[in-house]
Amino acid sequence: SPLFPSTTLFRSVRPDWHEPSDLLGYISRINGTRYITTDFFKFMMKALAAAVDSINNGKIIWKDMATVPPYWLCLDEMNLAPVEQYFADYLAILETRKWENGDFQSEPIIKSATLQLLIHREGTDTDRPYDVLIEEVLSGSNLKLELKDYFLAKGIPLPPNLIVAGTVNMDETTHGFSRKVIDRALTLDFQEFFPNDYDVFFNPKVHPVVLGFPTVSEINSPDELGNVLADPDGAKSIAFLKEVNNTLKSTPFELAYRALNELLLSIKCYAPADEEHLFAVWDDFLMQKVLPRIEGDADKLGCNGGEESEILAKLKNMIERNFNKINTSQGFM
């Protein structure tokens, strides 16, 4: 990125990636014990150091997140290798992220027991592989010594400001995505929404927008949605998701509590002021979280002999019915 070259990393996925060590690194005992780092590991540590203010009594004190830049990792062609294999550890730790009263927590993505293996108890302090690792990945941080002790005691957590994006092409040379991956990601189809406009190639009319990251991970009470004028207690969105699930009933595509939490997080972040904008948030949710889950042959999709499957036809009718309600009530038609 020309805007923030130090806070972005472009990494090409290799077809031979089949385990988390391909992304996170690993301990090697060839020619002495050492940790083999990767570009992602170094970038993750850089993002973490940028977000830490201090270490107090064995606890990380984070900076004001409004002042912390997001660190963007782009995995190019991320489905050239099976995502569920090389990304397994990251996907698991994503489930443990939690924001509470401005404080961020996560389980360690690199456990302290792994780092303990890098200490040569029979050697001197100056030649310990752990010291070499910390010097390599945190050489520019003024909290290097404090973080070194913290990691050894509690492991390395996910940075709160790390955002992972990936490019995907679906063809016969790539791997498909399981619902485990789709459930933990937002799927964006750029072919439909961002057509190529060759006429503005030399004088682009759009420019990159600097994005931040939310500091909320779950909705635990209707009171947390008080800023959402169109749905202040989340009741409309809950009813909408129940209707989606009724449409998907008895199929493998029904949605669980994770989907409900992410829908409520969406309306909290976008804070739609009226039902038209609320429906737009629902529409994005359907495109990013629901439709990517629906795949399979004619039997699985319940095809009725026409161009559309029975499941997609029911979803379409349900969406049109809800949209017509909004149009009628607000006079858009």
PDB file of C-alpha atoms in Angstrom, residues 121-306:
ATOM      1  CA  ARG A 121      19.296 -24.080  30.274  1.00  0.00           C
ATOM      2  CA  GLU A 122      22.732 -25.610  29.908  1.00  0.00           C
ATOM      3  CA  GLY A 123      24.085 -22.647  27.947  1.00  0.00           C
ATOM      4  CA  THR A 124      24.694 -19.001  28.728  1.00  0.00           C
ATOM      5  CA  ASP A 125      21.995 -16.339  28.662  1.00  0.00           C
ATOM      6  CA  THR A 126      23.553 -14.666  25.645  1.00  0.00           C
ATOM      7  CA  ASP A 127      23.217 -17.603  23.268  1.00  0.00           C
ATOM      8  CA  ARG A 128      19.655 -18.618  24.040  1.00  0.00           C
ATOM      9  CA  PRO A 129      17.577 -19.106  20.877  1.00  0.00           C
ATOM     10  CA  TYR A 130      14.696 -17.294  22.573  1.00  0.00           C
ATOM     11  CA  ASP A 131      16.810 -14.161  22.958  1.00  0.00           C
ATOM     12  CA  VAL A 132      17.777 -14.380  19.291  1.00  0.00           C
ATOM     13  CA  LEU A 133      14.119 -14.703  18.286  1.00  0.00           C
ATOM     14  CA  ILE A 134      12.999 -11.692  20.319  1.00  0.00           C
ATOM     15  CA  GLU A 135      15.880  -9.607  19.025  1.00  0.00           C
ATOM     16  CA  GLU A 136      14.905 -10.518  15.455  1.00  0.00           C
ATOM     17  CA  VAL A 137      11.191  -9.704  15.684  1.00  0.00           C
ATOM     18  CA  LEU A 138      11.146  -6.872  18.266  1.00  0.00           C
ATOM     19  CA  SER A 139      14.444  -5.118  17.637  1.00  0.00           C
ATOM     20  CA  GLY A 140      12.773  -1.724  17.173  1.00  0.00           C
ATOM     21  CA  SER A 141      10.413  -1.883  20.162  1.00  0.00           C
ATOM     22  CA  ASN A 142      11.156  -0.013  23.381  1.00  0.00           C
ATOM     23  CA  LEU A 143       9.149  -2.683  25.218  1.00  0.00           C
ATOM     24  CA  LYS A 144      11.323  -5.531  23.985  1.00  0.00           C
ATOM     25  CA  LEU A 145      12.450  -6.706  27.416  1.00  0.00           C
ATOM     26  CA  GLU A 146       8.992  -6.462  28.977  1.00  0.00           C
ATOM     27  CA  LEU A 147       7.332  -8.320  26.098  1.00  0.00           C
ATOM     28  CA  LYS A 148      10.077 -10.923  26.161  1.00  0.00           C
ATOM     29  CA  ASP A 149       9.207 -11.860  29.758  1.00  0.00           C
ATOM     30  CA  TYR A 150       5.452 -11.659  29.106  1.00  0.00           C
ATOM     31  CA  PHE A 151       5.585 -13.996  26.106  1.00  0.00           C
ATOM     32  CA  LEU A 152       7.673 -16.514  28.003  1.00  0.00           C
ATOM     33  CA  ALA A 153       5.127 -16.548  30.830  1.00  0.00           C
ATOM     34  CA  LYS A 154       1.839 -16.359  28.884  1.00  0.00           C
ATOM     35  CA  GLY A 155       2.553 -16.865  25.199  1.00  0.00           C
ATOM     36  CA  ILE A 156       2.007 -14.550  22.237  1.00  0.00           C
ATOM     37  CA  PRO A 157      -1.587 -13.304  21.786  1.00  0.00           C
ATOM     38  CA  LEU A 158      -3.186 -12.171  18.563  1.00  0.00           C
ATOM     39  CA  PRO A 159      -2.719  -8.432  17.999  1.00  0.00           C
ATOM     40  CA  PRO A 160      -6.013  -6.521  18.269  1.00  0.00           C
ATOM     41  CA  ASN A 161      -5.083  -4.417  15.226  1.00  0.00           C
ATOM     42  CA  LEU A 162      -4.228  -7.265  12.848  1.00  0.00           C
ATOM     43  CA  ILE A 163      -6.601  -7.674   9.886  1.00  0.00           C
ATOM     44  CA  VAL A 164      -6.200 -10.588   7.495  1.00  0.00           C
ATOM     45  CA  ALA A 165      -7.632 -10.412   3.992  1.00  0.00           C
ATOM     46  CA  GLY A 166      -7.205 -12.876   1.167  1.00  0.00           C
ATOM     47  CA  THR A 167      -7.735 -12.945  -2.576  1.00  0.00           C
ATOM     48  CA  VAL A 168      -9.510 -15.956  -4.034  1.00  0.00           C
ATOM     49  CA  ASN A 169     -10.111 -17.359  -7.503  1.00  0.00           C
ATOM     50  CA  MET A 170     -12.462 -20.307  -7.759  1.00  0.00           C
ATOM     51  CA  ASP A 171     -11.487 -22.730 -10.521  1.00  0.00           C
ATOM     52  CA  GLU A 172     -10.367 -26.320 -10.969  1.00  0.00           C
ATOM     53  CA  THR A 173      -6.856 -25.539  -9.655  1.00  0.00           C
ATOM     54  CA  THR A 174      -7.942 -24.224  -6.250  1.00  0.00           C
ATOM     55  CA  HIS A 175      -9.439 -25.576  -3.043  1.00  0.00           C
ATOM     56  CA  GLY A 176     -12.975 -24.789  -1.935  1.00  0.00           C
ATOM     57  CA  PHE A 177     -13.831 -23.328   1.466  1.00  0.00           C
ATOM     58  CA  SER A 178     -15.490 -25.273   4.246  1.00  0.00           C
ATOM     59  CA  ARG A 179     -18.246 -23.647   6.275  1.00  0.00           C
ATOM     60  CA  LYS A 180     -15.744 -23.399   9.151  1.00  0.00           C
ATOM     61  CA  VAL A 181     -13.796 -20.832   7.149  1.00  0.00           C
ATOM     62  CA  ILE A 182     -16.838 -19.074   5.699  1.00  0.00           C
ATOM     63  CA  ASP A 183     -18.384 -18.723   9.159  1.00  0.00           C
ATOM     64  CA  ARG A 184     -15.313 -16.856  10.387  1.00  0.00           C
ATOM     65  CA  ALA A 185     -14.886 -14.550   7.402  1.00  0.00           C
ATOM     66  CA  LEU A 186     -16.686 -11.929   5.368  1.00  0.00           C
ATOM     67  CA  THR A 187     -16.939 -12.886   1.695  1.00  0.00           C
ATOM     68  CA  LEU A 188     -16.849 -10.059  -0.851  1.00  0.00           C
ATOM     69  CA  ASP A 189     -17.532 -10.678  -4.545  1.00  0.00           C
ATOM     70  CA  PHE A 190     -15.823  -7.827  -6.393  1.00  0.00           C
ATOM     71  CA  GLN A 191     -16.756  -8.980  -9.889  1.00  0.00           C
ATOM     72  CA  GLU A 192     -20.363  -7.936  -9.434  1.00  0.00           C
ATOM     73  CA  PHE A 193     -19.978  -4.775  -7.382  1.00  0.00           C
ATOM     74  CA  PHE A 194     -16.738  -3.330  -8.782  1.00  0.00           C
ATOM     75  CA  PRO A 195     -16.832  -3.547 -12.606  1.00  0.00           C
ATOM     76  CA  ASN A 196     -13.756  -2.591 -14.603  1.00  0.00           C
ATOM     77  CA  ASP A 197     -14.031   0.974 -15.901  1.00  0.00           C
ATOM     78  CA  TYR A 198     -11.234   1.410 -18.427  1.00  0.00           C
ATOM     79  CA  ASP A 199     -12.239   5.008 -19.209  1.00  0.00           C
ATOM     80  CA  VAL A 200     -10.906   6.261 -15.858  1.00  0.00           C
ATOM     81  CA  PHE A 201      -7.699   4.197 -15.838  1.00  0.00           C
ATOM     82  CA  PHE A 202      -5.386   7.244 -16.003  1.00  0.00           C
ATOM     83  CA  ASN A 203      -7.602   9.506 -13.900  1.00  0.00           C
ATOM     84  CA  PRO A 204      -9.270   7.331 -11.259  1.00  0.00           C
ATOM     85  CA  LYS A 205     -12.373   8.793  -9.659  1.00  0.00           C
ATOM     86  CA  VAL A 206     -12.141   6.673  -6.534  1.00  0.00           C
ATOM     87  CA  HIS A 207      -9.397   6.712  -3.939  1.00  0.00           C
ATOM     88  CA  PRO A 208      -8.447   4.366  -1.107  1.00  0.00           C
ATOM     89  CA  VAL A 209     -10.156   4.977   2.205  1.00  0.00           C
ATOM     90  CA  VAL A 210      -8.221   4.353   5.405  1.00  0.00           C
ATOM     91  CA  LEU A 211     -10.181   1.838   7.468  1.00  0.00           C
ATOM     92  CA  GLY A 212     -10.026   1.243  11.175  1.00  0.00           C
ATOM     93  CA  PHE A 213     -11.044  -1.784  13.218  1.00  0.00           C
ATOM     94  CA  PRO A 214     -13.869  -2.265  15.731  1.00  0.00           C
ATOM     95  CA  THR A 215     -13.230  -2.640  19.440  1.00  0.00           C
ATOM     96  CA  VAL A 216     -16.252  -4.812  20.109  1.00  0.00           C
ATOM     97  CA  SER A 217     -16.415  -8.585  19.735  1.00  0.00           C
ATOM     98  CA  GLU A 218     -19.877  -9.562  20.941  1.00  0.00           C
ATOM     99  CA  ILE A 219     -23.287  -8.170  21.857  1.00  0.00           C
ATOM    100  CA  ASN A 220     -24.398  -9.348  25.298  1.00  0.00           C
ATOM    101  CA  SER A 221     -27.328  -7.049  25.985  1.00  0.00           C
ATOM    102  CA  PRO A 222     -29.985  -5.149  23.985  1.00  0.00           C
ATOM    103  CA  ASP A 223     -28.747  -2.000  25.756  1.00  0.00           C
ATOM    104  CA  GLU A 224     -25.546  -2.167  23.686  1.00  0.00           C
ATOM    105  CA  LEU A 225     -27.614  -1.389  20.568  1.00  0.00           C
ATOM    106  CA  GLY A 226     -29.032   1.862  21.897  1.00  0.00           C
ATOM    107  CA  ASN A 227     -27.216   3.836  19.171  1.00  0.00           C
ATOM    108  CA  VAL A 228     -29.073   1.938  16.422  1.00  0.00           C
ATOM    109  CA  LEU A 229     -32.133   4.119  15.784  1.00  0.00           C
ATOM    110  CA  ALA A 230     -33.677   1.672  13.308  1.00  0.00           C
ATOM    111  CA  ASP A 231     -33.366  -1.324  15.639  1.00  0.00           C
ATOM    112  CA  PRO A 232     -32.486  -0.136  19.180  1.00  0.00           C
ATOM    113  CA  ASP A 233     -32.878  -3.540  20.836  1.00  0.00           C
ATOM    114  CA  GLY A 234     -31.972  -5.803  17.923  1.00  0.00           C
ATOM    115  CA  ALA A 235     -35.465  -7.330  17.822  1.00  0.00           C
ATOM    116  CA  LYS A 236     -35.983  -6.668  14.102  1.00  0.00           C
ATOM    117  CA  SER A 237     -32.624  -8.175  13.154  1.00  0.00           C
ATOM    118  CA  ILE A 238     -33.239 -11.215  15.348  1.00  0.00           C
ATOM    119  CA  ALA A 239     -36.650 -11.718  13.718  1.00  0.00           C
ATOM    120  CA  PHE A 240     -35.028 -11.362  10.285  1.00  0.00           C
ATOM    121  CA  LEU A 241     -32.391 -13.988  11.047  1.00  0.00           C
ATOM    122  CA  LYS A 242     -35.048 -16.334  12.431  1.00  0.00           C
ATOM    123  CA  GLU A 243     -36.903 -15.969   9.134  1.00  0.00           C
ATOM    124  CA  VAL A 244     -33.711 -16.764   7.224  1.00  0.00           C
ATOM    125  CA  ASN A 245     -33.210 -19.864   9.359  1.00  0.00           C
ATOM    126  CA  ASN A 246     -36.819 -20.931   8.836  1.00  0.00           C
ATOM    127  CA  THR A 247     -36.174 -20.729   5.115  1.00  0.00           C
ATOM    128  CA  LEU A 248     -33.025 -22.851   5.514  1.00  0.00           C
ATOM    129  CA  LYS A 249     -34.639 -25.300   7.926  1.00  0.00           C
ATOM    130  CA  SER A 250     -33.713 -28.976   7.404  1.00  0.00           C
ATOM    131  CA  THR A 251     -30.746 -28.002   5.230  1.00  0.00           C
ATOM    132  CA  PRO A 252     -27.013 -28.012   6.144  1.00  0.00           C
ATOM    133  CA  PHE A 253     -26.980 -24.228   5.788  1.00  0.00           C
ATOM    134  CA  GLU A 254     -28.803 -23.086   8.937  1.00  0.00           C
ATOM    135  CA  LEU A 255     -27.039 -20.376  10.932  1.00  0.00           C
ATOM    136  CA  ALA A 256     -25.946 -20.573  14.574  1.00  0.00           C
ATOM    137  CA  TYR A 257     -25.301 -18.058  17.349  1.00  0.00           C
ATOM    138  CA  ARG A 258     -22.049 -16.878  15.751  1.00  0.00           C
ATOM    139  CA  ALA A 259     -24.033 -15.543  12.798  1.00  0.00           C
ATOM    140  CA  LEU A 260     -26.505 -13.767  15.075  1.00  0.00           C
ATOM    141  CA  ASN A 261     -23.685 -12.122  17.006  1.00  0.00           C
ATOM    142  CA  GLU A 262     -22.053 -10.928  13.778  1.00  0.00           C
ATOM    143  CA  LEU A 263     -25.354  -9.545  12.463  1.00  0.00           C
ATOM    144  CA  LEU A 264     -25.854  -7.588  15.697  1.00  0.00           C
ATOM    145  CA  LEU A 265     -22.252  -6.384  15.545  1.00  0.00           C
ATOM    146  CA  SER A 266     -22.923  -5.149  12.011  1.00  0.00           C
ATOM    147  CA  ILE A 267     -25.930  -3.074  12.980  1.00  0.00           C
ATOM    148  CA  LYS A 268     -24.039  -1.676  15.987  1.00  0.00           C
ATOM    149  CA  CYS A 269     -21.092  -0.625  13.794  1.00  0.00           C
ATOM    150  CA  TYR A 270     -23.192   0.777  10.929  1.00  0.00           C
ATOM    151  CA  ALA A 271     -25.894   2.197  13.246  1.00  0.00           C
ATOM    152  CA  PRO A 272     -28.618   2.461  10.548  1.00  0.00           C
ATOM    153  CA  ALA A 273     -30.931   5.386  11.249  1.00  0.00           C
ATOM    154  CA  ASP A 274     -33.981   4.081   9.363  1.00  0.00           C
ATOM    155  CA  GLU A 275     -35.400   0.840   8.048  1.00  0.00           C
ATOM    156  CA  GLU A 276     -34.080   1.405   4.531  1.00  0.00           C
ATOM    157  CA  HIS A 277     -30.503   1.491   5.820  1.00  0.00           C
ATOM    158  CA  LEU A 278     -31.215  -1.361   8.226  1.00  0.00           C
ATOM    159  CA  PHE A 279     -32.295  -3.484   5.265  1.00  0.00           C
ATOM    160  CA  ALA A 280     -29.044  -2.541   3.508  1.00  0.00           C
ATOM    161  CA  VAL A 281     -27.094  -3.989   6.459  1.00  0.00           C
ATOM    162  CA  TRP A 282     -29.195  -7.164   6.244  1.00  0.00           C
ATOM    163  CA  ASP A 283     -28.504  -7.331   2.509  1.00  0.00           C
ATOM    164  CA  ASP A 284     -24.747  -7.117   3.103  1.00  0.00           C
ATOM    165  CA  PHE A 285     -25.051  -9.838   5.731  1.00  0.00           C
ATOM    166  CA  LEU A 286     -26.849 -12.118   3.280  1.00  0.00           C
ATOM    167  CA  MET A 287     -24.223 -11.534   0.593  1.00  0.00           C
ATOM    168  CA  GLN A 288     -21.225 -11.953   2.913  1.00  0.00           C
ATOM    169  CA  LYS A 289     -22.343 -14.649   5.360  1.00  0.00           C
ATOM    170  CA  VAL A 290     -25.386 -16.555   4.069  1.00  0.00           C
ATOM    171  CA  LEU A 291     -25.126 -17.035   0.302  1.00  0.00           C
ATOM    172  CA  PRO A 292     -21.455 -18.187   0.374  1.00  0.00           C
ATOM    173  CA  ARG A 293     -22.563 -21.109   2.588  1.00  0.00           C
ATOM    174  CA  ILE A 294     -25.084 -22.391   0.069  1.00  0.00           C
ATOM    175  CA  GLU A 295     -23.437 -24.811  -2.355  1.00  0.00           C
ATOM    176  CA  GLY A 296     -23.869 -28.309  -3.687  1.00  0.00           C
ATOM    177  CA  ASP A 297     -25.579 -30.381  -6.322  1.00  0.00           C
ATOM    178  CA  ALA A 298     -29.232 -30.345  -7.356  1.00  0.00           C
ATOM    179  CA  ASP A 299     -30.268 -32.766  -4.606  1.00  0.00           C
ATOM    180  CA  LYS A 300     -28.564 -30.768  -1.866  1.00  0.00           C
ATOM    181  CA  LEU A 301     -30.042 -27.485  -3.064  1.00  0.00           C
ATOM    182  CA  GLY A 302     -33.487 -28.917  -3.694  1.00  0.00           C
ATOM    183  CA  CYS A 303     -33.642 -27.837  -7.335  1.00  0.00           C
ATOM    184  CA  ASN A 304     -37.171 -27.726  -8.676  1.00  0.00           C
ATOM    185  CA  GLY A 305     -36.310 -28.181 -12.359  1.00  0.00           C
ATOM    186  CA  GLY A 306     -36.008 -24.480 -13.117  1.00  0.00           C
TER     187      GLY A 306
END
